[in-house]
PDB file of C-alpha atoms in Angstrom:
ATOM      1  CA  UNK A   1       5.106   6.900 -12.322  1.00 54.00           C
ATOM      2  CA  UNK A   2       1.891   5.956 -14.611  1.00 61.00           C
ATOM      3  CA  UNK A   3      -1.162   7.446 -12.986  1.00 81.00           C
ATOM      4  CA  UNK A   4      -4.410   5.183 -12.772  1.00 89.00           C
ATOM      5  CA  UNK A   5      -7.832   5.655 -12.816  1.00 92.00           C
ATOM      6  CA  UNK A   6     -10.684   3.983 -11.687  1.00 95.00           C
ATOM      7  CA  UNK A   7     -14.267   4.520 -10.331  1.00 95.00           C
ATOM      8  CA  UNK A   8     -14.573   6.233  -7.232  1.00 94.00           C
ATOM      9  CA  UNK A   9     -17.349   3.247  -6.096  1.00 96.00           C
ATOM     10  CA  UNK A  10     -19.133   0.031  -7.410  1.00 97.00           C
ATOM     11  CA  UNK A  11     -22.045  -1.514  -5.930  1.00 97.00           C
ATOM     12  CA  UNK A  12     -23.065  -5.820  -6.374  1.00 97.00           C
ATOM     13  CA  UNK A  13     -24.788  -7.971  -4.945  1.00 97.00           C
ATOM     14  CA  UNK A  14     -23.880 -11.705  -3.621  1.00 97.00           C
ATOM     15  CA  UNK A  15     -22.793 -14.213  -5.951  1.00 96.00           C
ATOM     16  CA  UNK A  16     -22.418 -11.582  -8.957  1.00 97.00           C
ATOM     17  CA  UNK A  17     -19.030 -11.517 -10.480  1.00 97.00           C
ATOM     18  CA  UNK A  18     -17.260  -7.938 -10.426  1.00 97.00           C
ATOM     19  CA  UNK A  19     -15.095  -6.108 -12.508  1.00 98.00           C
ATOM     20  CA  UNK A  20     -13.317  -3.034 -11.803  1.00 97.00           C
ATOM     21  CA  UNK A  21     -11.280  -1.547 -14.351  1.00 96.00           C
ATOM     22  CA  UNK A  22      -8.422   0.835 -13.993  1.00 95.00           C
ATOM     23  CA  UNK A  23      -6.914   3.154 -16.899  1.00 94.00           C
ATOM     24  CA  UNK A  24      -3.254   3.776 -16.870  1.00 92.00           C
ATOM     25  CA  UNK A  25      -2.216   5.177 -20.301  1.00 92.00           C
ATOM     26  CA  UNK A  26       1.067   6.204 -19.148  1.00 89.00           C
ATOM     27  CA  UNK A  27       2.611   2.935 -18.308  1.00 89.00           C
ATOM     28  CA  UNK A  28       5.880   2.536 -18.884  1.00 87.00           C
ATOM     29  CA  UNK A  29       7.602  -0.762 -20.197  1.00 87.00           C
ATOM     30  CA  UNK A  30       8.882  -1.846 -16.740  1.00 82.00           C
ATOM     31  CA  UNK A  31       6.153  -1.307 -14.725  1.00 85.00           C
ATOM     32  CA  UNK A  32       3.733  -3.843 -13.366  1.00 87.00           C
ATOM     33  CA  UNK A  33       0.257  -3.509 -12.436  1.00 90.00           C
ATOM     34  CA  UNK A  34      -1.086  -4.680  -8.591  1.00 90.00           C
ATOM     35  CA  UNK A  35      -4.459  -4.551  -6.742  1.00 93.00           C
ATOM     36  CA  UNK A  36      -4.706  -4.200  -3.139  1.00 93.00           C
ATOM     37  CA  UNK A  37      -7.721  -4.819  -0.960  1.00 96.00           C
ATOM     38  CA  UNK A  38      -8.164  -2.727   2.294  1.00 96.00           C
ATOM     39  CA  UNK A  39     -10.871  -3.084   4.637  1.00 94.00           C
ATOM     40  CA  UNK A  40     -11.500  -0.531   7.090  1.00 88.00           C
ATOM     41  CA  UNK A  41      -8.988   0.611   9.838  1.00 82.00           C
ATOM     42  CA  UNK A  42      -6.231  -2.580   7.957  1.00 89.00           C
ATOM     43  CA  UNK A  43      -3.509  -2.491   5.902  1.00 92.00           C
ATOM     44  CA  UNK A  44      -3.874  -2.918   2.152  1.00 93.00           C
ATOM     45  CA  UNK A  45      -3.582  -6.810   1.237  1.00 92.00           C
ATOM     46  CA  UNK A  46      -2.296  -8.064  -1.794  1.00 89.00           C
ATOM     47  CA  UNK A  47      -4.440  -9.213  -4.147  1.00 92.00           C
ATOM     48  CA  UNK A  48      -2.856  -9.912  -7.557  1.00 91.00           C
ATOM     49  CA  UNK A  49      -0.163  -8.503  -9.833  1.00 89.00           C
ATOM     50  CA  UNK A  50       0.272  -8.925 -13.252  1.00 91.00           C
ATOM     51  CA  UNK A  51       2.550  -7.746 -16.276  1.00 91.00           C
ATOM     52  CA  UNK A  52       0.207  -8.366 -19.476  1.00 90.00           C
ATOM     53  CA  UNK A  53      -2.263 -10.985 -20.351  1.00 89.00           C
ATOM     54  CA  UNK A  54      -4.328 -12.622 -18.041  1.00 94.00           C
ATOM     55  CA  UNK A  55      -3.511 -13.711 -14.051  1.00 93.00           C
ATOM     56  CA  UNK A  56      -5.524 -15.769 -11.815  1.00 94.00           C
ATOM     57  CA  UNK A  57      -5.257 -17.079  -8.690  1.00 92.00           C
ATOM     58  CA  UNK A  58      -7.191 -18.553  -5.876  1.00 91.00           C
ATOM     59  CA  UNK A  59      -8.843 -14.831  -5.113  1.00 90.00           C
ATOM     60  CA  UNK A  60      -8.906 -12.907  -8.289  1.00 96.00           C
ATOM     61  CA  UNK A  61      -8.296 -12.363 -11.834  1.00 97.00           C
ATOM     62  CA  UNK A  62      -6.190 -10.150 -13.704  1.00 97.00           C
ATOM     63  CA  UNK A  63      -7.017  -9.227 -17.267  1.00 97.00           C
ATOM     64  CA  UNK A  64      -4.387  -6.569 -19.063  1.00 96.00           C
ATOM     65  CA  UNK A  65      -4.808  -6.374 -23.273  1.00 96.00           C
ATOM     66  CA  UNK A  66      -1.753  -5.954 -25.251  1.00 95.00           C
ATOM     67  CA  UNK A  67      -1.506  -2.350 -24.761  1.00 95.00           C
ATOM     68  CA  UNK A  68      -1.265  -2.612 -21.223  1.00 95.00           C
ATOM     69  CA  UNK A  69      -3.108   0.795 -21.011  1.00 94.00           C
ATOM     70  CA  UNK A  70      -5.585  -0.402 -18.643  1.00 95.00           C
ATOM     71  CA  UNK A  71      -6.789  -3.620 -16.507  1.00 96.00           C
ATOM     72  CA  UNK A  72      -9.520  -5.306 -15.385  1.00 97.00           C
ATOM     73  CA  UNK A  73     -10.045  -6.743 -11.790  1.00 97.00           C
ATOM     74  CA  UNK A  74     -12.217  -9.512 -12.253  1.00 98.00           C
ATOM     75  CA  UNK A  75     -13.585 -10.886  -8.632  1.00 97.00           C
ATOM     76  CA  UNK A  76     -15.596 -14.485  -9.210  1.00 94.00           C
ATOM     77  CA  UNK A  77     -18.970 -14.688  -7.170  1.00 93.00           C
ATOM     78  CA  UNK A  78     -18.613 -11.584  -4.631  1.00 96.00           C
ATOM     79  CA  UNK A  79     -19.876 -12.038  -0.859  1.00 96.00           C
ATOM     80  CA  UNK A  80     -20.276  -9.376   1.711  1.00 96.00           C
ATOM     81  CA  UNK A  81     -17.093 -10.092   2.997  1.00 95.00           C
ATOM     82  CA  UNK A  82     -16.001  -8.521  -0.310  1.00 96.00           C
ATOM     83  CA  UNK A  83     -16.827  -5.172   0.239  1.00 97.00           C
ATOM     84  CA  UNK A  84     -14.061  -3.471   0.466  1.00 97.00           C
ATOM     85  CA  UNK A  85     -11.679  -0.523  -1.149  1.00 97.00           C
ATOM     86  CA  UNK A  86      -9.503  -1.392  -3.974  1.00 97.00           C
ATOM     87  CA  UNK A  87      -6.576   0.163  -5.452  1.00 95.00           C
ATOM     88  CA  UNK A  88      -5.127  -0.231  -8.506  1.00 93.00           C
ATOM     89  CA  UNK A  89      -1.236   0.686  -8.816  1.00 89.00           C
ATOM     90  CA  UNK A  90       1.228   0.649 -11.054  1.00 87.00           C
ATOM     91  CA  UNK A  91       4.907   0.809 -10.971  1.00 81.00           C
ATOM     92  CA  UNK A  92       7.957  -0.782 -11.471  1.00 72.00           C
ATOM     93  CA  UNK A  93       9.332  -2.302  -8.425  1.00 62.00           C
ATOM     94  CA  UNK A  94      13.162  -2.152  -9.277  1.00 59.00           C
ATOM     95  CA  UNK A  95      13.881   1.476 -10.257  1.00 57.00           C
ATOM     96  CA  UNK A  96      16.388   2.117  -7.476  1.00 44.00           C
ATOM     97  CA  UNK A  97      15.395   5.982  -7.084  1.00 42.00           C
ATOM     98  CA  UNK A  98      11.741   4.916  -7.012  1.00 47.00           C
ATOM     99  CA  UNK A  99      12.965   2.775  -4.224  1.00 53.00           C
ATOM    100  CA  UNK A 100       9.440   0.542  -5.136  1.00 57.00           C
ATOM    101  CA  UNK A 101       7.234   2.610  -3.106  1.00 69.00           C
ATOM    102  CA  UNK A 102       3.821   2.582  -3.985  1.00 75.00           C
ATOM    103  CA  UNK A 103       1.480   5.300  -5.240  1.00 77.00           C
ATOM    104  CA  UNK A 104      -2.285   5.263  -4.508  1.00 82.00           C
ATOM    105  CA  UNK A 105      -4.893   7.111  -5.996  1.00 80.00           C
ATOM    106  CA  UNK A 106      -8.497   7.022  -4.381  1.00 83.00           C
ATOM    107  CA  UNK A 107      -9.630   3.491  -4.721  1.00 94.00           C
ATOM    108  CA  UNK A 108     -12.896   2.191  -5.602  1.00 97.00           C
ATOM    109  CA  UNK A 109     -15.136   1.497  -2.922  1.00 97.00           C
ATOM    110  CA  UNK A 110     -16.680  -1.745  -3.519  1.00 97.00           C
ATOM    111  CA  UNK A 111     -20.596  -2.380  -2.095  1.00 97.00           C
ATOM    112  CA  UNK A 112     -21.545  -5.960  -2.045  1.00 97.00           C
ATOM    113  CA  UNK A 113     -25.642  -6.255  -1.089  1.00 96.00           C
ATOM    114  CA  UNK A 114     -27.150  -9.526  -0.561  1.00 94.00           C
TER     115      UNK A 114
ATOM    116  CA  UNK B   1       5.456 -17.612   9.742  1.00 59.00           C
ATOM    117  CA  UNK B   2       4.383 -14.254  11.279  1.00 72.00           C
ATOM    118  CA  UNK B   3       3.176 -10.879   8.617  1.00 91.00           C
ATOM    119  CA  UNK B   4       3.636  -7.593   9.275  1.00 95.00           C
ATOM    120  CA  UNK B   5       3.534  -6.463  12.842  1.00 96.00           C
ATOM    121  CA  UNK B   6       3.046  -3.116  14.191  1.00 97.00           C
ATOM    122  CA  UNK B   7       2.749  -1.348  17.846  1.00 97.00           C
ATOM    123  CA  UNK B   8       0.702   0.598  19.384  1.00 97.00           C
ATOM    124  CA  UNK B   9      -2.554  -0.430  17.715  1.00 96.00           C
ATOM    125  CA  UNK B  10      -4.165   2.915  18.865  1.00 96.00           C
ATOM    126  CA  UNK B  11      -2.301   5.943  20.457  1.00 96.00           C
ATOM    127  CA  UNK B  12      -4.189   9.466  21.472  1.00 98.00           C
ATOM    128  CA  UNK B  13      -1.121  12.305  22.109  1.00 97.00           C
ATOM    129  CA  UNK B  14      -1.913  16.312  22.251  1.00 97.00           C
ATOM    130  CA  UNK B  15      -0.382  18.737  19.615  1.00 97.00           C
ATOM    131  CA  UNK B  16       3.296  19.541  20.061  1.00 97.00           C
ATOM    132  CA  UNK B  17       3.925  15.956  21.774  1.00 98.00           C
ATOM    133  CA  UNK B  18       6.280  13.504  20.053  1.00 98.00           C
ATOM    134  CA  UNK B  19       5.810   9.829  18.966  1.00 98.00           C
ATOM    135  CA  UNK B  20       7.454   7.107  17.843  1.00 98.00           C
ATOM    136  CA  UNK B  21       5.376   3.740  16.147  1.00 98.00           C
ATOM    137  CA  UNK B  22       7.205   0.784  15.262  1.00 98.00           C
ATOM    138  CA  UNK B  23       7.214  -2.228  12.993  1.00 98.00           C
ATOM    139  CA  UNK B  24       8.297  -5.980  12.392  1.00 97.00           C
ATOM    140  CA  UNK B  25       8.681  -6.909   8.805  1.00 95.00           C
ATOM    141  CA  UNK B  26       7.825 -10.368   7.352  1.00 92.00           C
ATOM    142  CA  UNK B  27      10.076 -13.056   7.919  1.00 91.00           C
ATOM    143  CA  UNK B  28      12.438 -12.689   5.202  1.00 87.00           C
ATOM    144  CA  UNK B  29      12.134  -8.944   4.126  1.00 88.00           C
ATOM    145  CA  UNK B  30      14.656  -6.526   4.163  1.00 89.00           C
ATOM    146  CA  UNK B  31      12.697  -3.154   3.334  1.00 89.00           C
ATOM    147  CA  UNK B  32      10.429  -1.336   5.241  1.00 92.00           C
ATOM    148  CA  UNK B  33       7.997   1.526   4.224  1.00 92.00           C
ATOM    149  CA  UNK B  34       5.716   4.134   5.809  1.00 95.00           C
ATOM    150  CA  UNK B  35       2.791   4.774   4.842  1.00 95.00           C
ATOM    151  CA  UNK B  36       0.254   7.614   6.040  1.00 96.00           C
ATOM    152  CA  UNK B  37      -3.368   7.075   5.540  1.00 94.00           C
ATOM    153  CA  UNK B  38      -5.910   9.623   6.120  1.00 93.00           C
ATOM    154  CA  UNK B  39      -9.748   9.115   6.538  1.00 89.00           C
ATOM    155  CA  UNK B  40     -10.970   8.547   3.220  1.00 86.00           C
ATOM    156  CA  UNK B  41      -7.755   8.720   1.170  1.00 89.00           C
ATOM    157  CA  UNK B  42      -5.440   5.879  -0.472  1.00 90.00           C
ATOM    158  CA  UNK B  43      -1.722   5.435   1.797  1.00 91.00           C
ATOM    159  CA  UNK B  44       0.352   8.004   1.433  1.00 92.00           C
ATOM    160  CA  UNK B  45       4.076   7.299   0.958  1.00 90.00           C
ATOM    161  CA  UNK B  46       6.496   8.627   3.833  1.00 94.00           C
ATOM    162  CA  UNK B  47       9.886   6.951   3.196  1.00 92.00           C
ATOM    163  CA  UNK B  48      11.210   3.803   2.593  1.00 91.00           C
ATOM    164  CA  UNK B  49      14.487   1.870   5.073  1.00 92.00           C
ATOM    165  CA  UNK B  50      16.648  -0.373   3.689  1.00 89.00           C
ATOM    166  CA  UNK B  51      20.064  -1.590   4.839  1.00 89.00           C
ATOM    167  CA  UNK B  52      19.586   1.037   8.092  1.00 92.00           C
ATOM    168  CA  UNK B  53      19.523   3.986   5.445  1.00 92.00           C
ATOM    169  CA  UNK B  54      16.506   6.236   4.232  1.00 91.00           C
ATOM    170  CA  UNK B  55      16.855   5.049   0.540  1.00 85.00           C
ATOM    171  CA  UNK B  56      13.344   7.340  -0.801  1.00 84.00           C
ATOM    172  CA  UNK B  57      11.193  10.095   0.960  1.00 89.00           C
ATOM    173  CA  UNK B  58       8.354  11.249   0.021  1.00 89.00           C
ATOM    174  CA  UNK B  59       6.386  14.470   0.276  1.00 91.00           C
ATOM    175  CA  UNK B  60       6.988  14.976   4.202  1.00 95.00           C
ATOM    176  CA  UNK B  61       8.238  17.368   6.828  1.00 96.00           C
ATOM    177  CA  UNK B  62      11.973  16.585   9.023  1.00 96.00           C
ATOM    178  CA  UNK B  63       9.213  16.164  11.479  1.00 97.00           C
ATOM    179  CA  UNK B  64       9.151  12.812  10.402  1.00 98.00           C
ATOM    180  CA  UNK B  65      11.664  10.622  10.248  1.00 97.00           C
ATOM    181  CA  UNK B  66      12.800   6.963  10.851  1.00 97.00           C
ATOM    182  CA  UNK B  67      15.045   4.461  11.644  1.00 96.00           C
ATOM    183  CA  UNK B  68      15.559   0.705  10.520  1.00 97.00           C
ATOM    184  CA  UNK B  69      17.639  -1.643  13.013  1.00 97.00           C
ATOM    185  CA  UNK B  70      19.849  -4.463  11.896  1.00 96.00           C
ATOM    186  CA  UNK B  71      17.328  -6.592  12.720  1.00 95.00           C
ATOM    187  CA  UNK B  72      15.012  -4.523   9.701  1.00 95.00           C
ATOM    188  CA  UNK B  73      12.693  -3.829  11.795  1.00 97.00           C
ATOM    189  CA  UNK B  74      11.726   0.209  11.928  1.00 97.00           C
ATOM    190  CA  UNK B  75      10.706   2.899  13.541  1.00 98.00           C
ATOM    191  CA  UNK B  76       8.679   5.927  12.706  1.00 98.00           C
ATOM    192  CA  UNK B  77       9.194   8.787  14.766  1.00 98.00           C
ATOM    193  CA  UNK B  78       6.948  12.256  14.433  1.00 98.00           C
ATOM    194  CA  UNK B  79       8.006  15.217  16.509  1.00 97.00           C
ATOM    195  CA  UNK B  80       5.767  18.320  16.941  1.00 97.00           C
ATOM    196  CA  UNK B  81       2.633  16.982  16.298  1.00 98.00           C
ATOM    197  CA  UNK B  82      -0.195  18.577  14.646  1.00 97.00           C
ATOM    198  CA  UNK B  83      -3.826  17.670  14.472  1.00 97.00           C
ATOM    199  CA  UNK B  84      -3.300  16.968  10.641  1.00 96.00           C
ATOM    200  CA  UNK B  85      -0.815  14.127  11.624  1.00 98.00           C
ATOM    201  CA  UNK B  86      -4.297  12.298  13.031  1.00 97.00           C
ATOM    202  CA  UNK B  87      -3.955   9.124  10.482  1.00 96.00           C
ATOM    203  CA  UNK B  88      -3.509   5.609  10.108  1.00 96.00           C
ATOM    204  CA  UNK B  89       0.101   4.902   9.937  1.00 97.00           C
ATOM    205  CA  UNK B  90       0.842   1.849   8.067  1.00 97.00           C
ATOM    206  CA  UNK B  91       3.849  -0.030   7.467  1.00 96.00           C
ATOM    207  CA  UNK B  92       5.059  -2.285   4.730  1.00 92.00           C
ATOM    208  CA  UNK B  93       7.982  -4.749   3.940  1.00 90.00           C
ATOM    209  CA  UNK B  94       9.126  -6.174   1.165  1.00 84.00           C
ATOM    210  CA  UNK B  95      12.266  -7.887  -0.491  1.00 79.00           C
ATOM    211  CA  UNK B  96      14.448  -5.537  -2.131  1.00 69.00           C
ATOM    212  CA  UNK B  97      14.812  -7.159  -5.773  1.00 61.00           C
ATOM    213  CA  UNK B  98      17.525  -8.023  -7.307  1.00 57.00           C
ATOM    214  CA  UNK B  99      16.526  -7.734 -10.861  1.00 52.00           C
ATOM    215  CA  UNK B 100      13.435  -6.158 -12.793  1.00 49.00           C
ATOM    216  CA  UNK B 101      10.432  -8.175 -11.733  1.00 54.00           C
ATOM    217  CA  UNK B 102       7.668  -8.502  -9.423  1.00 58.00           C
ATOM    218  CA  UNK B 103       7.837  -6.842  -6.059  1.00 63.00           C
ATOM    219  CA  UNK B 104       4.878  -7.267  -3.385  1.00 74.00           C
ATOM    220  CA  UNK B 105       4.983  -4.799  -0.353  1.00 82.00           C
ATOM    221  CA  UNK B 106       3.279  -6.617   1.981  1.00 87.00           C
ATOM    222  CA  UNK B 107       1.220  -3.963   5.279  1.00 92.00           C
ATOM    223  CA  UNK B 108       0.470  -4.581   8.656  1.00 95.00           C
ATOM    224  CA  UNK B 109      -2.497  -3.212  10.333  1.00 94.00           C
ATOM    225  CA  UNK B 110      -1.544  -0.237  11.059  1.00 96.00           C
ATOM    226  CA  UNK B 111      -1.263   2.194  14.641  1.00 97.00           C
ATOM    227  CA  UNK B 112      -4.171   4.763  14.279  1.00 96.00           C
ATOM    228  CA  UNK B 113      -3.025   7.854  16.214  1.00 97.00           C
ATOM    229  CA  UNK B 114      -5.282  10.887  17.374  1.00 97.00           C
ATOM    230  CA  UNK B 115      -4.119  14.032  17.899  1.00 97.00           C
ATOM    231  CA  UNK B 116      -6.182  15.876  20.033  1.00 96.00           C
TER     232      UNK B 116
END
């Protein structure tokens, strides 16, 4: 499983777009690459998931360059509400003896000030 | 169309005690996952359920172990507790693919259990 790296925390303020990148030089041709938003004492939510290229969707984008060996989160015009850990994983979902479970590293804390 | 669901929301037990947490997947899903999540660290993967069977484990004692019903819903059962099992315990379901592709494991809220 690819290990990932990103920075331990991030502070913004309101309105600012963010990025948070994550490094993951070992991926492996099959795996994908997912962000998950957890706020404290919840579950992880789904943000976005991407294979290469660029992914948007109502919440977030995802930008991955050719060689897939890292991604940016990009998160348009942050509020407070946005403050929040995020994890970048990657994996591929189908390898039967991975069984798709998911392996997270520390997360960046995100700080949104107004 | 009801997410994740878990129960208790809270639980306090004393060392040595046993407990047992359970979950509801998302309409539709067929695999459940444990997670453990300590204060200030990413989830931790326990096992995974599918089809009633453990089908991956990961880096835990037999003190922990599971069960998934027919219905797919699950249990996580912890015997012998220790004051290092104090955690979030989160569950997560997904759709076991069929074919390489996207997966999304989707979490509930978690049951945050003290061990005094």
């Amino acid at each position: 499983l690819a290990k990932t790296t990103q920075p331990i925390s991030m502070d913004s303020y309101e309105g600012q777009e963010v990025n948070i990148t994550c490094s993951h030089n070992n991926i492996a041709t099959n795996d994908y690459i997912t962000w998950y938003q957890q706020f404290p004492s919840q579950g992880p939510r789904f943000i976005i998931q991407g294979y290469k290229t660029k992914v948007t969707n109502e919440v977030a984008s995802l930008f991955i360059p050719a060689d897939r060996k890292s991604s940016t989160l990009s998160l348009p015009r942050v509020s407070l509400s946005d403050t929040a850990v995020y994890y970048c994983l990657v994996g591929d979902p189908f390898v039967y003896n991975q069984g798709g479970k998911l392996i997270f590293g520390q997360g960046t804390e995100l700080s949104v000030k107004p | 169309d009801a997410g994740v669901t878990q129960s208790p929301t809270h639980l306090i037990k004393t060392r040595g005690q046993q407990v047992t947490l359970r979950c509801s997947p998302k309409s539709g899903h067929d695999t459940v996952s444990w997670y453990q999540q300590a204060l200030g660290q990413g989830p931790q993967f326990i096992f995974q359920y599918y089809e009633e069977e453990e089908r991956q484990r990961g880096n835990f004692p037999d003190r922990f172990s599971g069960h998934q019903f027919p219905n797919y819903s699950s249990e996580l059962n912890v015997n012998a507790l220790l004051l290092g099992d104090s955690a979030l315990y989160l569950c997560a379901s997904s759709l076991a693919p069929r074919a390489s592709g996207e997966e999304t494991q989707y979490f509930g809220p978690g049951t945050r259990l003290l061990v005094l």
